PDB file of C-alpha atoms in Angstrom:
ATOM      1  CA  MET A   1      -8.789  15.792  -6.354  1.00 50.00           C
ATOM      2  CA  MET A   2      -5.419  17.287  -7.298  1.00 49.00           C
ATOM      3  CA  PRO A   3      -2.634  15.691  -5.232  1.00 58.00           C
ATOM      4  CA  LEU A   4       1.065  16.412  -5.587  1.00 53.00           C
ATOM      5  CA  LYS A   5       3.604  13.598  -5.529  1.00 56.00           C
ATOM      6  CA  MET A   6       7.234  14.123  -4.567  1.00 54.00           C
ATOM      7  CA  ALA A   7       9.620  11.974  -6.619  1.00 56.00           C
ATOM      8  CA  PRO A   8      13.422  11.899  -6.324  1.00 58.00           C
ATOM      9  CA  GLY A   9      15.051  13.741  -9.223  1.00 62.00           C
ATOM     10  CA  VAL A  10      11.687  14.996 -10.459  1.00 59.00           C
ATOM     11  CA  GLY A  11      10.465  17.264  -7.653  1.00 71.00           C
ATOM     12  CA  LEU A  12       6.765  17.875  -7.192  1.00 81.00           C
ATOM     13  CA  GLU A  13       4.550  16.193  -9.755  1.00 81.00           C
ATOM     14  CA  PRO A  14       0.939  17.407 -10.147  1.00 87.00           C
ATOM     15  CA  ARG A  15      -1.567  14.546 -10.395  1.00 88.00           C
ATOM     16  CA  ALA A  16      -5.325  14.169 -10.840  1.00 93.00           C
ATOM     17  CA  GLY A  17      -7.155  11.275  -9.273  1.00 95.00           C
ATOM     18  CA  VAL A  18      -9.924   9.790  -7.196  1.00 97.00           C
ATOM     19  CA  GLN A  19      -9.954   8.158  -3.810  1.00 96.00           C
ATOM     20  CA  TYR A  20     -12.336   5.896  -1.900  1.00 97.00           C
ATOM     21  CA  PHE A  21     -12.534   4.982   1.777  1.00 97.00           C
ATOM     22  CA  HIS A  22     -15.082   2.859   3.600  1.00 97.00           C
ATOM     23  CA  LYS A  23     -15.260   1.047   6.925  1.00 97.00           C
ATOM     24  CA  PHE A  24     -17.326  -2.128   7.258  1.00 94.00           C
ATOM     25  CA  ASP A  25     -17.195  -2.936  11.003  1.00 95.00           C
ATOM     26  CA  ASP A  26     -13.638  -4.348  11.436  1.00 95.00           C
ATOM     27  CA  LEU A  27     -12.750  -4.151   7.715  1.00 97.00           C
ATOM     28  CA  LYS A  28     -11.353  -0.913   6.267  1.00 97.00           C
ATOM     29  CA  VAL A  29     -10.890  -0.314   2.534  1.00 98.00           C
ATOM     30  CA  ALA A  30      -8.937   2.583   1.065  1.00 98.00           C
ATOM     31  CA  ALA A  31      -8.313   2.950  -2.680  1.00 98.00           C
ATOM     32  CA  PHE A  32      -6.616   5.638  -4.713  1.00 96.00           C
ATOM     33  CA  ALA A  33      -5.999   6.062  -8.435  1.00 97.00           C
ATOM     34  CA  SER A  34      -4.209   8.971 -10.063  1.00 95.00           C
ATOM     35  CA  THR A  35      -2.427  10.028 -13.215  1.00 93.00           C
ATOM     36  CA  ALA A  36       0.387  12.500 -13.680  1.00 88.00           C
ATOM     37  CA  LEU A  37      -0.484  15.721 -15.481  1.00 87.00           C
ATOM     38  CA  LEU A  38       2.976  16.133 -16.987  1.00 82.00           C
ATOM     39  CA  GLU A  39       4.471  14.844 -20.230  1.00 79.00           C
ATOM     40  CA  ASN A  40       4.635  10.998 -20.365  1.00 79.00           C
ATOM     41  CA  PRO A  41       2.043  10.503 -17.614  1.00 85.00           C
ATOM     42  CA  THR A  42       2.106   7.531 -15.293  1.00 89.00           C
ATOM     43  CA  GLY A  43      -0.835   5.922 -13.555  1.00 94.00           C
ATOM     44  CA  LEU A  44      -0.675   5.099  -9.848  1.00 94.00           C
ATOM     45  CA  PHE A  45      -3.054   2.634  -8.183  1.00 97.00           C
ATOM     46  CA  LEU A  46      -3.124   1.963  -4.438  1.00 97.00           C
ATOM     47  CA  VAL A  47      -5.414  -0.330  -2.432  1.00 98.00           C
ATOM     48  CA  ASN A  48      -5.108  -0.814   1.327  1.00 98.00           C
ATOM     49  CA  LEU A  49      -7.190  -3.416   3.166  1.00 98.00           C
ATOM     50  CA  SER A  50      -7.120  -3.923   6.925  1.00 96.00           C
ATOM     51  CA  TYR A  51      -9.090  -6.345   9.054  1.00 96.00           C
ATOM     52  CA  ASN A  52      -8.626  -5.834  12.794  1.00 94.00           C
ATOM     53  CA  PRO A  53     -11.304  -7.528  14.923  1.00 96.00           C
ATOM     54  CA  GLN A  54     -11.021  -7.227  18.700  1.00 93.00           C
ATOM     55  CA  PHE A  55     -11.684 -10.564  20.510  1.00 94.00           C
ATOM     56  CA  ASN A  56     -11.821  -9.108  24.037  1.00 93.00           C
ATOM     57  CA  ASP A  57     -10.441  -6.105  25.982  1.00 90.00           C
ATOM     58  CA  ILE A  58      -6.861  -7.380  25.619  1.00 93.00           C
ATOM     59  CA  LEU A  59      -6.538  -9.476  22.450  1.00 95.00           C
ATOM     60  CA  GLY A  60      -7.336  -8.830  18.796  1.00 95.00           C
ATOM     61  CA  LEU A  61      -6.228  -9.673  15.263  1.00 96.00           C
ATOM     62  CA  SER A  62      -4.060  -7.288  13.255  1.00 94.00           C
ATOM     63  CA  SER A  63      -3.980  -7.761   9.474  1.00 96.00           C
ATOM     64  CA  ASN A  64      -3.154  -5.413   6.638  1.00 97.00           C
ATOM     65  CA  ALA A  65      -2.532  -5.766   2.901  1.00 98.00           C
ATOM     66  CA  GLU A  66      -1.354  -2.889   0.729  1.00 98.00           C
ATOM     67  CA  PHE A  67      -1.025  -3.066  -3.063  1.00 98.00           C
ATOM     68  CA  ILE A  68       0.675  -0.301  -5.084  1.00 97.00           C
ATOM     69  CA  THR A  69       1.156  -0.383  -8.869  1.00 96.00           C
ATOM     70  CA  THR A  70       2.428   2.158 -11.379  1.00 94.00           C
ATOM     71  CA  VAL A  71       1.995   1.938 -15.118  1.00 94.00           C
ATOM     72  CA  GLY A  72       3.341   4.101 -17.920  1.00 90.00           C
ATOM     73  CA  GLU A  73       3.065   4.282 -21.674  1.00 88.00           C
ATOM     74  CA  ASP A  74       5.156   1.066 -21.940  1.00 88.00           C
ATOM     75  CA  GLY A  75       2.971  -0.825 -19.444  1.00 90.00           C
ATOM     76  CA  HIS A  76       3.833  -2.016 -15.940  1.00 92.00           C
ATOM     77  CA  ASN A  77       6.621  -0.051 -14.204  1.00 92.00           C
ATOM     78  CA  TYR A  78       6.611  -1.461 -10.699  1.00 93.00           C
ATOM     79  CA  SER A  79       4.403  -2.999  -8.038  1.00 96.00           C
ATOM     80  CA  VAL A  80       4.751  -3.361  -4.287  1.00 97.00           C
ATOM     81  CA  GLN A  81       2.702  -5.581  -2.000  1.00 97.00           C
ATOM     82  CA  ARG A  82       2.988  -5.219   1.784  1.00 97.00           C
ATOM     83  CA  LEU A  83       1.417  -7.984   3.861  1.00 98.00           C
ATOM     84  CA  ARG A  84       1.080  -7.952   7.668  1.00 97.00           C
ATOM     85  CA  LEU A  85      -0.595 -10.497   9.951  1.00 97.00           C
ATOM     86  CA  GLY A  86      -0.309 -10.491  13.723  1.00 96.00           C
ATOM     87  CA  VAL A  87      -1.974  -9.941  17.047  1.00 97.00           C
ATOM     88  CA  LYS A  88      -3.043  -6.830  18.875  1.00 94.00           C
ATOM     89  CA  LEU A  89      -2.277  -6.856  22.617  1.00 94.00           C
ATOM     90  CA  ILE A  90      -3.567  -3.902  24.637  1.00 89.00           C
ATOM     91  CA  GLY A  91      -3.290  -1.624  21.591  1.00 85.00           C
ATOM     92  CA  TYR A  92       0.168  -2.802  20.452  1.00 94.00           C
ATOM     93  CA  GLN A  93       0.308  -4.734  17.174  1.00 95.00           C
ATOM     94  CA  VAL A  94       3.081  -7.232  16.416  1.00 97.00           C
ATOM     95  CA  GLY A  95       3.637 -10.039  13.929  1.00 97.00           C
ATOM     96  CA  PRO A  96       5.342 -11.228  10.737  1.00 98.00           C
ATOM     97  CA  ALA A  97       5.601  -9.015   7.644  1.00 98.00           C
ATOM     98  CA  LEU A  98       6.316  -9.640   3.972  1.00 98.00           C
ATOM     99  CA  ASP A  99       7.066  -7.067   1.270  1.00 97.00           C
ATOM    100  CA  LEU A 100       7.108  -8.084  -2.405  1.00 97.00           C
ATOM    101  CA  LYS A 101       8.324  -5.887  -5.255  1.00 97.00           C
ATOM    102  CA  GLU A 102       8.224  -6.274  -9.047  1.00 95.00           C
ATOM    103  CA  ALA A 103      10.177  -3.762 -11.148  1.00 93.00           C
ATOM    104  CA  THR A 104      10.074  -3.835 -14.961  1.00 90.00           C
ATOM    105  CA  ASN A 105      13.067  -2.890 -17.086  1.00 88.00           C
ATOM    106  CA  HIS A 106      11.392  -1.929 -20.362  1.00 85.00           C
ATOM    107  CA  GLN A 107      14.665  -1.825 -22.314  1.00 85.00           C
ATOM    108  CA  LEU A 108      15.455  -5.449 -21.435  1.00 86.00           C
ATOM    109  CA  GLU A 109      11.778  -6.455 -21.320  1.00 86.00           C
ATOM    110  CA  GLU A 110      12.395  -8.145 -17.957  1.00 89.00           C
ATOM    111  CA  THR A 111      10.649  -7.907 -14.620  1.00 89.00           C
ATOM    112  CA  ALA A 112      12.728  -8.418 -11.477  1.00 91.00           C
ATOM    113  CA  VAL A 113      10.972  -9.773  -8.393  1.00 93.00           C
ATOM    114  CA  SER A 114      12.354  -9.281  -4.902  1.00 96.00           C
ATOM    115  CA  TYR A 115      11.051  -9.727  -1.380  1.00 96.00           C
ATOM    116  CA  ASN A 116      11.795  -8.721   2.190  1.00 96.00           C
ATOM    117  CA  ALA A 117      10.523 -10.828   5.090  1.00 97.00           C
ATOM    118  CA  GLY A 118      10.604  -9.665   8.690  1.00 97.00           C
ATOM    119  CA  GLY A 119       8.305  -8.452  11.400  1.00 97.00           C
ATOM    120  CA  PHE A 120       6.290  -5.388  12.326  1.00 96.00           C
ATOM    121  CA  PHE A 121       5.491  -3.487  15.498  1.00 95.00           C
ATOM    122  CA  LYS A 122       2.823  -0.812  15.518  1.00 92.00           C
ATOM    123  CA  TYR A 123       0.973   1.365  17.991  1.00 90.00           C
ATOM    124  CA  ASN A 124      -1.827   3.746  16.974  1.00 79.00           C
ATOM    125  CA  PHE A 125      -2.282   6.867  19.032  1.00 78.00           C
TER     126      PHE A 125
END
C-alpha cells in the first residue's frame, strides 16, 4: 500500500504501510501502520476499535476507541486517544467523549499531556 499524507507546511508525503480490518459480530477492528518515504522518516500507527451491539429495534450501545501514535528518529512525537461511549437511539448515536493528547518536545525532553472532554453526536448514513 502506498498512501499519501497531507501535512501542513510539508505538502503531500509519500508513505508505505499496511492496514488490517476485521469485523467480529458487533466488534470492528481497524489498524494501520506506515512510514514516510522521505528523509527523516516517521512512523504512524493507528488502531480503531468499535463495539456497537443493538439491544432491540430502538436501543443499542455506541462505543469507539481510537489510538494514533507517531514516532521519529528521536522516539515518540505525539499520541492521540479518542474515547466515545454512548447509546444508539433509532440510528442516532450520542454520549460523552474524551480526547487525550501527548506531545513530546525533544529539545526539552518533555512530554505535554492535554485533554478535551465533551460529548459526541453521530449518525451513519
